[in-house]
Amino acid sequence: MEKIPFNKPHMTGKELYYIAQAHFNGMLAGDGPFTQKCHQWLQQHTGAARALLTHSCTAALEMAALLLDIQPGDEIIMPSYTFVSTANAFVLRDGVPVFVDIRADTLNMDEKLIEAAITEKTRAIVPVHYAGVACEMDSIMAIARKHGLAVVEDAAQGVMAGYKGRTLGSIGDLGAYSFHETKNVISGEGGALLIRDGELVQRAEIIREKGTDRSRFFRGEVDKYTWQEPGSSYLPGELIAAFLWAQLEEGAAITAARLQLWQTYHALLAPLEEQGLLRRPIIPEGCRHNAHMYYVLLPPTCDRDACIAAMKRENIYPVFHYVPLHDSPAGRRLARVSGELTVTEELAPRLLRLPLWIGLNTVLQGHICRALQGAMVKSMR
């Protein structure tokens, strides 16, 4: 059997054509015609007041921290079960991540634990939509309004996903997307910041353009551009935007194809869940997920590393996911924990992500599921 990697970046077929077109246009720096196309698409499909491409989701989160004017000692509530960029964006401003536990069903931040984590230093809440499945945003937004806090959605995995008819990334004050090659819609590296409040748009443009009003200058709104406030260079080049445009054009088709693969896994693995051998993902009512990943939770008696090794011997390459941030050297130094993180600590070592990419088929997925079952049996402690 051929090697089955965890991920294969999907190409729509127009990427190189659009890159050549960008080259022909003679503009390779950021904010060219393809960047504008991507901005318009994102605004149209999310309802955000403004969407700004960035060179990564990390950059979008860093922009969010600058827009919120995070000061030393300010606290930001987030899950520990997330990627390091969620915390780093605020730590770089000397903010303090405050970790709360996750829900057992979705692995998203448990909204019922947020209020207990709020102090006089709290400035923002950062829900992370794990696997493209929405956090309980109605509750989170109500808590934020009650306490006068900002909400920054880490929707790195949430492109083309929604919550009760709204698009992930556009519900909070700010939202961050990722177009990394492991995501559904890709540009190799890349991201976007979504801004709900139109009053923040001008500052966001300034921060993204090294702290200058260069965007206003190119629109003819000022006769020269100057340094206005702290910022950095967060723009992607036009070649990246050209690649991304080919992906966004096919965003609905990409999502539909991935959902079909996700449903196949879900059906194939149902008997193993019925036997108590694993747990499949849970999608709450009102959540429109995007099939970003298919994971299983192994039983506590299964050695995950041994299971992965056994599957690799079958030429199948599943992967684990985050090491919880509170258990990392930097997390112990730079953050604090609110309450017990019991669910995080119990489920993180049991999570296994299966290969999911356009090009898989039912035969290969059946082979993966059979190999998983065999590997689990061999890996029981």
Coordinates of C-alpha atoms in Angstrom, one line a residue:
M1 CA 0.0 0.0 0.0
E2 CA 1.3 3.5 -0.9
K3 CA 2.2 5.9 1.9
I4 CA -0.8 7.8 3.3
P5 CA 0.5 11.0 4.8
F6 CA -1.5 13.1 7.3
N7 CA -1.9 15.9 4.8
K8 CA -1.5 16.7 1.1
P9 CA -2.0 20.3 0.1
H10 CA -4.8 20.6 -2.4
M11 CA -4.4 22.5 -5.6
T12 CA -7.4 23.8 -7.6
G13 CA -5.5 24.1 -10.9
K14 CA -5.5 27.9 -11.2
E15 CA -2.8 28.7 -8.7
L16 CA 0.1 28.9 -11.1
Y17 CA -2.0 30.8 -13.7
Y18 CA -2.9 33.5 -11.2
I19 CA 0.7 33.7 -10.0
A20 CA 1.8 34.2 -13.6
Q21 CA -0.9 36.8 -14.0
A22 CA 0.4 38.7 -10.9
H23 CA 3.9 38.5 -12.3
F24 CA 2.6 39.9 -15.6
N25 CA 0.8 42.7 -13.8
G26 CA 4.2 43.8 -12.5
M27 CA 3.2 44.1 -8.8
L28 CA 4.6 41.5 -6.4
A29 CA 4.4 43.5 -3.1
G30 CA 1.4 43.4 -0.9
D31 CA -2.0 44.9 -1.5
G32 CA -2.2 44.4 -5.2
P33 CA -5.2 43.3 -7.3
F34 CA -5.3 39.7 -6.0
T35 CA -5.1 40.9 -2.4
Q36 CA -8.1 43.2 -3.0
K37 CA -10.0 40.3 -4.6
C38 CA -9.3 38.2 -1.4
H39 CA -10.3 41.0 0.9
Q40 CA -13.6 41.4 -1.0
W41 CA -14.4 37.7 -0.9
L42 CA -13.7 37.5 2.8
Q43 CA -15.9 40.5 3.5
Q44 CA -18.7 39.2 1.4
H45 CA -18.6 35.7 2.9
T46 CA -18.2 36.7 6.5
G47 CA -20.0 40.0 6.8
A48 CA -16.9 41.6 8.5
A49 CA -16.6 45.4 8.2
R50 CA -13.0 44.8 6.9
A51 CA -10.8 41.8 6.1
L52 CA -7.1 42.2 5.8
L53 CA -4.7 39.5 4.5
T54 CA -1.7 38.9 6.7
H55 CA 1.3 36.7 6.2
S56 CA 0.0 34.2 8.9
C57 CA -2.7 33.7 11.4
T58 CA 0.0 34.5 14.0
A59 CA 0.4 37.9 12.5
A60 CA -3.4 38.5 12.6
L61 CA -3.5 37.6 16.3
E62 CA -0.5 39.9 16.9
M63 CA -2.4 42.7 15.1
A64 CA -5.4 42.0 17.4
A65 CA -3.2 42.5 20.5
L66 CA -1.9 45.8 19.1
L67 CA -5.4 46.9 18.2
L68 CA -6.6 46.2 21.7
D69 CA -3.6 48.1 23.1
I70 CA -2.7 45.2 25.5
Q71 CA -0.5 46.5 28.3
P72 CA 1.9 44.7 30.7
G73 CA -0.1 42.6 33.1
D74 CA -3.3 42.6 31.1
E75 CA -5.0 39.2 31.3
I76 CA -6.4 37.3 28.3
I77 CA -8.6 34.3 28.9
M78 CA -8.1 31.4 26.5
P79 CA -7.8 27.6 26.5
S80 CA -4.6 25.8 27.3
Y81 CA -5.4 23.3 24.5
T82 CA -4.4 25.5 21.6
F83 CA -1.5 26.5 19.3
V84 CA 1.3 28.6 20.8
S85 CA 0.4 31.6 18.6
T86 CA -2.9 32.1 20.6
A87 CA -0.8 32.9 23.7
N88 CA 2.3 34.4 22.0
A89 CA 0.4 37.2 20.3
F90 CA -0.5 38.7 23.8
V91 CA 2.7 37.6 25.6
L92 CA 4.7 39.7 23.1
R93 CA 2.8 42.7 24.5
D94 CA 3.6 41.5 28.1
G95 CA 0.0 40.3 28.5
V96 CA -0.7 37.3 30.7
P97 CA -2.6 34.3 29.2
V98 CA -5.1 32.8 31.7
F99 CA -5.9 29.2 30.8
V100 CA -9.3 27.7 31.5
D101 CA -10.4 24.1 30.9
I102 CA -12.1 22.8 27.7
R103 CA -15.4 21.0 27.2
A104 CA -15.4 17.3 26.9
D105 CA -17.6 17.2 23.8
T106 CA -16.0 19.7 21.4
L107 CA -12.6 20.3 23.1
N108 CA -13.4 24.1 22.9
M109 CA -13.0 26.4 25.9
D110 CA -15.7 25.7 28.5
E111 CA -17.8 28.9 28.5
K112 CA -19.1 28.1 31.9
L113 CA -15.6 28.6 33.4
I114 CA -14.9 32.0 31.9
E115 CA -16.5 34.2 34.5
A116 CA -14.6 32.6 37.4
A117 CA -11.3 33.5 35.5
I118 CA -12.2 37.2 35.2
T119 CA -10.3 39.7 37.4
E120 CA -9.9 43.5 37.3
K121 CA -6.9 42.9 35.0
T122 CA -8.9 40.9 32.3
R123 CA -9.0 42.6 28.9
A124 CA -10.1 40.0 26.4
I125 CA -11.5 36.5 25.8
V126 CA -10.0 34.4 23.0
P127 CA -12.2 31.4 22.0
V128 CA -10.5 28.9 19.8
H129 CA -12.8 27.0 17.4
Y130 CA -11.1 23.6 17.6
A131 CA -11.4 21.5 14.4
G132 CA -13.6 24.1 12.8
V133 CA -16.4 23.5 15.4
A134 CA -17.7 26.7 16.9
C135 CA -17.3 27.6 20.6
E136 CA -20.6 28.6 22.4
M137 CA -20.4 32.1 21.1
D138 CA -23.7 33.4 22.4
S139 CA -22.6 32.8 25.9
I140 CA -19.1 34.1 25.4
M141 CA -20.3 37.3 23.8
A142 CA -22.9 37.8 26.6
I143 CA -20.1 37.4 29.2
A144 CA -17.8 39.8 27.3
R145 CA -20.6 42.5 27.1
K146 CA -21.4 42.1 30.8
H147 CA -17.8 42.7 31.8
G148 CA -16.7 45.1 29.1
L149 CA -14.2 42.7 27.5
A150 CA -13.1 42.3 23.9
V151 CA -13.5 39.0 22.1
V152 CA -10.9 37.8 19.6
E153 CA -11.9 34.7 17.8
D154 CA -9.0 32.3 17.0
A155 CA -10.7 30.9 13.9
A156 CA -7.4 29.5 12.4
Q157 CA -9.3 26.2 11.7
G158 CA -12.6 27.8 11.0
V159 CA -12.7 29.1 7.5
M160 CA -16.1 28.3 5.9
A161 CA -17.5 27.2 9.2
G162 CA -20.4 28.8 11.2
Y163 CA -22.4 29.1 14.3
K164 CA -26.2 29.7 14.3
G165 CA -26.1 31.2 10.8
R166 CA -23.0 33.4 11.4
T167 CA -19.5 32.9 10.1
L168 CA -16.8 32.0 12.5
G169 CA -14.3 34.8 12.8
S170 CA -16.9 37.5 12.3
I171 CA -18.8 37.1 15.6
G172 CA -16.3 38.5 18.0
D173 CA -14.8 42.0 17.8
L174 CA -11.8 40.6 15.9
G175 CA -11.2 37.2 14.2
A176 CA -8.1 35.5 12.9
Y177 CA -7.9 33.0 10.0
S178 CA -5.1 30.7 8.9
F179 CA -4.3 29.7 5.3
H180 CA -1.4 27.5 6.2
E181 CA -0.9 24.5 4.0
T182 CA -2.5 22.2 6.6
K183 CA -5.8 24.1 6.6
N184 CA -8.7 23.7 4.2
V185 CA -8.2 26.8 2.1
I186 CA -4.5 27.5 1.7
S187 CA -1.7 29.8 0.4
G188 CA 1.3 27.9 1.9
E189 CA 1.6 30.4 4.7
G190 CA -0.9 33.1 5.2
G191 CA -3.8 34.5 7.3
A192 CA -6.3 37.2 7.6
L193 CA -7.7 39.5 10.3
L194 CA -11.4 40.1 10.3
I195 CA -12.7 43.3 11.9
R196 CA -16.3 43.7 13.0
D197 CA -16.2 47.3 14.2
G198 CA -15.7 49.7 11.3
E199 CA -14.1 52.2 13.7
L200 CA -11.1 49.9 14.2
V201 CA -10.4 49.6 10.4
Q202 CA -8.2 52.7 10.0
R203 CA -6.0 51.7 13.0
A204 CA -5.8 48.1 11.7
E205 CA -4.5 49.4 8.3
I206 CA -1.9 51.5 10.0
I207 CA -0.7 48.7 12.3
R208 CA -0.5 46.3 9.3
E209 CA 1.6 48.9 7.3
K210 CA 4.5 49.3 9.7
G211 CA 2.5 51.9 11.8
T212 CA 2.1 54.2 8.8
D213 CA -1.0 55.6 7.0
R214 CA 0.4 54.2 3.7
S215 CA -3.0 52.7 2.8
R216 CA -4.7 56.1 3.0
F217 CA -1.9 57.6 0.9
F218 CA -2.5 55.1 -1.9
R219 CA -6.2 55.8 -1.8
G220 CA -5.5 59.5 -2.2
E221 CA -6.8 60.4 1.2
V222 CA -3.5 62.1 2.4
D223 CA -0.7 63.7 0.3
K224 CA 2.0 61.7 2.1
Y225 CA 2.3 58.9 4.6
T226 CA 4.1 59.0 7.9
W227 CA 4.7 57.0 11.1
Q228 CA 1.4 57.1 13.1
E229 CA 1.8 54.4 15.8
P230 CA 3.6 51.1 16.6
G231 CA 3.1 48.5 13.9
S232 CA 4.9 46.0 11.8
S233 CA 4.9 44.5 8.3
Y234 CA 2.0 42.1 8.3
L235 CA 1.2 42.1 4.5
P236 CA 1.7 38.9 2.4
G237 CA 3.2 39.3 -1.1
E238 CA 0.9 39.5 -4.1
L239 CA 2.0 36.0 -5.3
I240 CA 0.7 34.5 -2.0
A241 CA -2.6 36.4 -2.6
A242 CA -2.8 35.1 -6.2
F243 CA -2.4 31.5 -4.9
L244 CA -5.1 32.1 -2.2
W245 CA -7.5 33.6 -4.7
A246 CA -7.5 30.3 -6.7
Q247 CA -8.4 28.6 -3.4
L248 CA -11.1 31.0 -2.3
E249 CA -12.8 30.7 -5.6
E250 CA -13.3 27.0 -4.9
G251 CA -13.9 27.4 -1.2
A252 CA -17.4 25.9 -1.2
A253 CA -16.3 22.9 -3.4
I254 CA -13.2 22.3 -1.2
T255 CA -15.4 22.3 2.0
A256 CA -18.0 20.0 0.4
A257 CA -15.3 17.5 -0.6
R258 CA -13.8 17.5 2.9
L259 CA -17.2 17.1 4.5
Q260 CA -17.8 14.0 2.4
L261 CA -14.5 12.5 3.6
W262 CA -15.3 13.4 7.2
Q263 CA -18.7 11.7 6.9
T264 CA -17.1 8.6 5.5
Y265 CA -14.8 8.4 8.5
H266 CA -17.7 9.0 10.9
A267 CA -19.7 6.1 9.4
L268 CA -16.8 3.7 9.2
L269 CA -15.8 4.4 12.9
A270 CA -19.3 4.2 14.3
P271 CA -19.0 0.4 15.1
L272 CA -15.8 1.0 17.0
E273 CA -17.4 3.7 19.1
E274 CA -20.4 1.4 19.8
Q275 CA -17.9 -1.1 21.1
G276 CA -16.3 1.5 23.4
L277 CA -13.0 1.4 21.6
L278 CA -12.8 5.1 20.8
R279 CA -14.8 8.3 20.7
R280 CA -15.7 10.1 17.5
P281 CA -16.0 14.0 17.2
I282 CA -19.2 15.6 18.5
I283 CA -20.8 18.5 16.6
P284 CA -23.3 20.4 18.7
E285 CA -26.6 21.7 17.2
G286 CA -26.2 25.1 15.6
C287 CA -22.6 24.4 14.6
R288 CA -21.7 24.2 10.9
H289 CA -18.3 22.7 10.8
N290 CA -15.9 22.6 7.9
A291 CA -14.3 19.1 8.2
H292 CA -11.0 20.7 9.0
M293 CA -9.9 17.5 10.7
Y294 CA -11.1 14.1 11.8
Y295 CA -9.8 13.0 15.2
V296 CA -10.6 10.2 17.5
L297 CA -10.2 10.0 21.3
L298 CA -8.4 6.7 22.1
P299 CA -9.3 4.9 25.3
P300 CA -7.2 5.7 28.4
T301 CA -5.8 2.1 28.2
C302 CA -4.3 2.7 24.7
D303 CA -0.7 3.9 24.3
R304 CA -1.1 6.6 21.7
D305 CA 2.6 6.7 20.7
A306 CA 2.6 2.9 20.2
C307 CA -0.6 3.2 18.2
I308 CA 0.9 5.8 15.9
A309 CA 4.0 3.7 15.5
A310 CA 1.9 0.6 14.6
M311 CA 0.0 2.6 12.0
K312 CA 3.3 4.0 10.5
R313 CA 4.4 0.4 10.0
E314 CA 1.3 0.1 7.8
N315 CA 2.5 3.2 5.9
I316 CA -0.2 5.4 7.4
Y317 CA 0.8 8.6 9.2
P318 CA -1.7 9.9 11.7
V319 CA -0.6 12.6 14.2
F320 CA -1.3 13.8 17.7
H321 CA -2.1 17.5 18.4
Y322 CA -1.3 20.1 21.0
V323 CA 0.7 19.7 24.1
P324 CA -1.3 21.9 26.5
L325 CA 0.3 25.3 26.9
H326 CA 0.0 25.3 30.7
D327 CA 2.3 22.2 30.8
S328 CA 5.0 23.9 28.7
P329 CA 8.1 25.7 30.0
A330 CA 6.9 29.0 28.6
G331 CA 3.4 28.5 29.8
R332 CA 4.5 27.9 33.4
R333 CA 6.6 31.1 33.3
L334 CA 4.4 33.5 31.4
A335 CA 0.8 32.4 32.1
R336 CA -1.5 31.4 34.9
V337 CA -4.3 28.7 35.3
S338 CA -7.8 29.4 36.4
G339 CA -9.3 26.4 38.2
E340 CA -8.5 22.8 37.3
L341 CA -7.7 21.7 33.8
T342 CA -9.0 18.2 34.3
V343 CA -10.6 17.7 30.8
T344 CA -7.6 19.2 29.0
E345 CA -5.2 16.9 30.9
E346 CA -7.3 13.8 30.4
L347 CA -8.1 14.2 26.7
A348 CA -5.0 15.8 25.2
P349 CA -2.9 12.6 25.5
R350 CA -5.7 10.5 23.9
L351 CA -6.4 12.6 20.8
L352 CA -5.3 11.2 17.4
R353 CA -5.8 12.9 14.1
L354 CA -6.4 10.8 11.0
P355 CA -5.2 11.6 7.4
L356 CA -7.8 13.9 5.7
W357 CA -7.1 15.5 2.3
I358 CA -8.8 15.8 -1.0
G359 CA -7.8 12.7 -3.0
L360 CA -8.5 10.1 -0.3
N361 CA -11.2 7.7 -1.2
T362 CA -13.4 5.2 0.6
V363 CA -11.0 2.3 -0.1
L364 CA -8.1 4.2 1.5
Q365 CA -10.3 5.4 4.4
G366 CA -11.4 1.8 5.0
H367 CA -7.8 0.7 5.1
I368 CA -7.0 3.5 7.6
C369 CA -9.8 2.6 9.9
R370 CA -8.9 -1.1 9.9
A371 CA -5.3 -0.2 10.6
L372 CA -6.4 2.0 13.4
Q373 CA -8.4 -0.8 15.0
G374 CA -5.5 -3.2 14.7
A375 CA -3.0 -0.6 16.1
M376 CA -5.3 0.1 19.1
V377 CA -5.5 -3.6 19.9
K378 CA -1.7 -3.9 19.8
S379 CA -1.2 -0.8 21.9
M380 CA -3.4 -1.5 24.9
R381 CA -1.5 -1.2 28.1

